[in-house]
Every structure is written in C-alpha cells, then in structure tokens.
PDB file of C-alpha atoms in Angstrom:
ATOM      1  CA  UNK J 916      -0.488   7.750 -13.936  1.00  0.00           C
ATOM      2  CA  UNK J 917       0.841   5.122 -10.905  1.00  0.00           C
ATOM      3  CA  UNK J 918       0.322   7.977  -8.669  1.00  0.00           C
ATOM      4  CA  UNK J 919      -3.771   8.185  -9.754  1.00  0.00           C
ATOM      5  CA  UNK J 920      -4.016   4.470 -10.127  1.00  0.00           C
ATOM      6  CA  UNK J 921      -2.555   3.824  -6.466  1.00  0.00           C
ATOM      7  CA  UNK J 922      -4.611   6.698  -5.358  1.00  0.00           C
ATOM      8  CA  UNK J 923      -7.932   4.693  -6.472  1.00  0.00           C
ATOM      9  CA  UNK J 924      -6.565   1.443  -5.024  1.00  0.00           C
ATOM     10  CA  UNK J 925      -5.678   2.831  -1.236  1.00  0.00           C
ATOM     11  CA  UNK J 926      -9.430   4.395  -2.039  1.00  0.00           C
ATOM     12  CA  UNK J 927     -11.287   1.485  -2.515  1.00  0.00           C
ATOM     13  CA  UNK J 928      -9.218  -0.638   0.228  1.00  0.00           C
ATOM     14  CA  UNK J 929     -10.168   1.976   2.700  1.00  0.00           C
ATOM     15  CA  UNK J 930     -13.907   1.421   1.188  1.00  0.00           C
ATOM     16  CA  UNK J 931     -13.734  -2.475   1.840  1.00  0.00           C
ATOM     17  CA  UNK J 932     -11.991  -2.159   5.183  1.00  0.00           C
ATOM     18  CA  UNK J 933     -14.986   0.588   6.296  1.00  0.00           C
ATOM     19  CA  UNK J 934     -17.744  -2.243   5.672  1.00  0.00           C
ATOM     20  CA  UNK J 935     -15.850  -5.396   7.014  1.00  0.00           C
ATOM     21  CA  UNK J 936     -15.368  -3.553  10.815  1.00  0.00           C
ATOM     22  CA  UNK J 937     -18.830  -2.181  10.530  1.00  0.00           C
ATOM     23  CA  UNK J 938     -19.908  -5.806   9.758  1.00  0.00           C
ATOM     24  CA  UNK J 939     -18.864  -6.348  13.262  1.00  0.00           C
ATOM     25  CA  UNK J 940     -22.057  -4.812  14.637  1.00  0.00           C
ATOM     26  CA  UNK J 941     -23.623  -6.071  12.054  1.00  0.00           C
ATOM     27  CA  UNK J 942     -23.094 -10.151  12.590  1.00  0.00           C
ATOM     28  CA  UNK J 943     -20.128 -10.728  14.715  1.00  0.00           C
ATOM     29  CA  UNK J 944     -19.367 -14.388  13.339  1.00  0.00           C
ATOM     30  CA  UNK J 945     -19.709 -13.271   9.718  1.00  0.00           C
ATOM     31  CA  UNK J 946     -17.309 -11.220  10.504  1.00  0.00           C
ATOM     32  CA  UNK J 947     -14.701 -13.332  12.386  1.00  0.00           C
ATOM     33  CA  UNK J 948     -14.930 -15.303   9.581  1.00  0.00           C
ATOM     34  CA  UNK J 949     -14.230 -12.267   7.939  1.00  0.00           C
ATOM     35  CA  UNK J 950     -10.984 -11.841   9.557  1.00  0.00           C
ATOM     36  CA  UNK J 951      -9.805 -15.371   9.311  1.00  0.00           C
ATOM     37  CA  UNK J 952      -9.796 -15.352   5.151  1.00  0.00           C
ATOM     38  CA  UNK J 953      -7.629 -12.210   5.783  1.00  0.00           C
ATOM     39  CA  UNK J 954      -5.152 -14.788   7.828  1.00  0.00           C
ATOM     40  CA  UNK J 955      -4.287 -16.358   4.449  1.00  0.00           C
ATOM     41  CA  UNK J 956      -1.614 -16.557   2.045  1.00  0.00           C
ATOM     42  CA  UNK J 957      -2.869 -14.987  -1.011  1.00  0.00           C
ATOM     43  CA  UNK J 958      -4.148 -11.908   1.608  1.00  0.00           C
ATOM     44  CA  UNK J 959      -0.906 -11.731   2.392  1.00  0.00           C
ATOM     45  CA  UNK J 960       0.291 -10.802  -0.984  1.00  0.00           C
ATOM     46  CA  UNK J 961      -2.613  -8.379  -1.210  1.00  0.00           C
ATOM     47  CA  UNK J 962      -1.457  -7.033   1.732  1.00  0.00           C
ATOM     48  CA  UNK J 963       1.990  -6.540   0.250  1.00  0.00           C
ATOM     49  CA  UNK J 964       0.579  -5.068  -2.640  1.00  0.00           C
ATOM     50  CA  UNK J 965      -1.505  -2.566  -0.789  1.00  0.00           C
ATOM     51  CA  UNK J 966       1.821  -1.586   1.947  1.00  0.00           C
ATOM     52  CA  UNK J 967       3.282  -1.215  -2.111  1.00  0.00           C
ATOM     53  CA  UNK J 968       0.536   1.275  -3.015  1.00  0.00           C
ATOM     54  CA  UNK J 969       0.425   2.946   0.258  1.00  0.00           C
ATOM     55  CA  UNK J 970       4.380   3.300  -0.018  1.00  0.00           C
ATOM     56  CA  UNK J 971       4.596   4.504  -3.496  1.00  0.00           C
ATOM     57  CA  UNK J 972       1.531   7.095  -3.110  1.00  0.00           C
ATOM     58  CA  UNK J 973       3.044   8.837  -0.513  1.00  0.00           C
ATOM     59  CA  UNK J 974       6.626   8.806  -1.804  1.00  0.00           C
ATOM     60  CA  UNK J 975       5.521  10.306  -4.928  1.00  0.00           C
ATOM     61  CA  UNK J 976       2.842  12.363  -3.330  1.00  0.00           C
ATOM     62  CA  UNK J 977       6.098  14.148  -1.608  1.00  0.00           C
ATOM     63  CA  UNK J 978       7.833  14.387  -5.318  1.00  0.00           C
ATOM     64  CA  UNK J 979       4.742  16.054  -6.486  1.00  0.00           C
ATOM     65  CA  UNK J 980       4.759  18.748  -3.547  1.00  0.00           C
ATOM     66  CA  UNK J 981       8.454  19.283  -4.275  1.00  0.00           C
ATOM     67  CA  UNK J 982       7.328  19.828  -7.959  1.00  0.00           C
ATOM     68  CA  UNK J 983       4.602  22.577  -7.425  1.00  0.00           C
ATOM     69  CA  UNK J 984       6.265  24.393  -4.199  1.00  0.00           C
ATOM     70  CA  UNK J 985       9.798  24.441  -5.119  1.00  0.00           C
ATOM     71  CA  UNK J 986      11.685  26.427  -7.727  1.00  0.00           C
ATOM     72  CA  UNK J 987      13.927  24.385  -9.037  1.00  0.00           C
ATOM     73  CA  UNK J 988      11.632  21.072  -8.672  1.00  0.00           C
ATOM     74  CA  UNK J 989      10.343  20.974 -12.540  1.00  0.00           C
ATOM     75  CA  UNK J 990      13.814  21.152 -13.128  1.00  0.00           C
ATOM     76  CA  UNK J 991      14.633  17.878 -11.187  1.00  0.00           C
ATOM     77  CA  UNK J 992      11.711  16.483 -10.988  1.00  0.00           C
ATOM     78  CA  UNK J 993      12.931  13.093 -13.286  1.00  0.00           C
ATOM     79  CA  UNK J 994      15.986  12.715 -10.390  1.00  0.00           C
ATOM     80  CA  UNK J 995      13.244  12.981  -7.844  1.00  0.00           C
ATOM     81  CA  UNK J 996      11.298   9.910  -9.540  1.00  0.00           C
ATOM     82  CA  UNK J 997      14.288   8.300  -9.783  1.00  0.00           C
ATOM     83  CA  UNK J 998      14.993   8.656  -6.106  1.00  0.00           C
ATOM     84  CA  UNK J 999      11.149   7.733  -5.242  1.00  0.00           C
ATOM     85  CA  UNK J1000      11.598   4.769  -7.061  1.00  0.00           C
ATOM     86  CA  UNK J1001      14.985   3.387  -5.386  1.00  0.00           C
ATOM     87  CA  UNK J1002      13.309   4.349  -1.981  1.00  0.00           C
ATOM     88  CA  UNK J1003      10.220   2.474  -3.021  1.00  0.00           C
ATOM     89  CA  UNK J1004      12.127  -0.514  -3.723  1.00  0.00           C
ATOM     90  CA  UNK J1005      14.424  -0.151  -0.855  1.00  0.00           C
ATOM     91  CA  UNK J1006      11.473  -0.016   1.518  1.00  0.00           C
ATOM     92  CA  UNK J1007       9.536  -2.994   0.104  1.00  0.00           C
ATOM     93  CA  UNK J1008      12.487  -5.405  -0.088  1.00  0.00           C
ATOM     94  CA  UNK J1009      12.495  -4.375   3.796  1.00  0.00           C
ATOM     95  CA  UNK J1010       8.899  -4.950   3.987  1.00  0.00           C
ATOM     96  CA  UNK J1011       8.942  -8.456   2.951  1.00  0.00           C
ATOM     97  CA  UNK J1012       9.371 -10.292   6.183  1.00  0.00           C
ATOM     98  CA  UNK J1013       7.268  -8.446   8.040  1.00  0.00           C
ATOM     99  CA  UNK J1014       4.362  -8.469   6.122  1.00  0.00           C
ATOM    100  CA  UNK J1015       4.997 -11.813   3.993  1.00  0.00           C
ATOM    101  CA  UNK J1016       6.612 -13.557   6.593  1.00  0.00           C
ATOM    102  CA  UNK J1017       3.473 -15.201   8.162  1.00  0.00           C
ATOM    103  CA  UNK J1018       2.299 -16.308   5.218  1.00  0.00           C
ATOM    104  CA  UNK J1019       5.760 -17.989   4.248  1.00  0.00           C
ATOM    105  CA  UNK J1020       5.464 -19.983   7.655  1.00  0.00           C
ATOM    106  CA  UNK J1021       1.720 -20.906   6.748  1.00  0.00           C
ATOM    107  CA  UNK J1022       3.273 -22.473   3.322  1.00  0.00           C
ATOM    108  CA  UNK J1023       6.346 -23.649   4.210  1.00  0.00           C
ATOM    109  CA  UNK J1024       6.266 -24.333   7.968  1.00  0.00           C
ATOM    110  CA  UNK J1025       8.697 -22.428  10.971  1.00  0.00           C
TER     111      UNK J1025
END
C-alpha cells in the first residue's frame, strides 16, 4: 500500500513542479515569487517528505523486482522489507542536514 500511495505522491509533485517552471514563460515574476515560498521552512519539510517518498518508492520498487524475478524472493520477501525499511531510515536520518538544514538556519539563525 506505501509503495502505491508514494507512487501517487512523487506523481502529483512531478504534476505541480511541470506547471510552476512552465509558469516561467508564462509570467516570470509570478513565478519568482513562486520560487521564493519554496525558500521556506514548512517547504522544507515538504521537501523532506517528498526526498522520503522518492527514497522509499525506489527502495521498495527494487524489493518488488527481487520479488517477481527471483526464485527465492517470495520466500524472503518480509527480510527484504525489513532491510528496505532500515535503509530507508538510514538514508533519511542522513538526509536531514542537507535538505532541512537551511530551513533550521532560517528558524534558528547560523
């Protein structure tokens, strides 16, 4: 179920994302104002939340491959969400600073 819910989400991001750049022929200052909303705090943690989408998708998107193409992957296949999960988790605990650490500095100051 995570794997079709993150699937819609990364869908409708890319949806959003295709109309804000074309807004950019569209109206130029609507859409630098645009982009400087998306310098904020709470699209920050959106952001984090999408790189968490992105991250799981394609983790388990590589479990469910392993699944259908390998013999022995129905057999293992609650391991391999095991191990998708602690490799989700280890990559987003590494992917706090870089993605929330701009807005921390916004909030709190250098």
């Amino acid at each position: 179920m995570a794997h079709r819910v993150t699937g819609v989400l990364i869908f409708f991001f890319l949806f959003v994302h295709v109309l804000d750049t074309a807004l950019v022929r569209v109206s130029p200052e609507d859409y630098d104002n645009v982009v400087a909303t998306y310098k904020t705090p709470v699209v920050a943690l959106l952001e984090y939340g999408l790189v968490a989408a992105i991250l799981f998708h394609a983790l388990n998107g590589l479990r469910v491959i392993a699944v259908d193409f390998w013999s022995q992957g129905p057999r293992h296949q609650k391991q391999m969400l095991w191990g998708v999960v602690i490799l989700w988790l280890a990559l987003m605990i590494g992917a706090i600073y870089p993605v929330l650490g701009h807005a921390a500095r916004e909030l709190f100051g250098s």
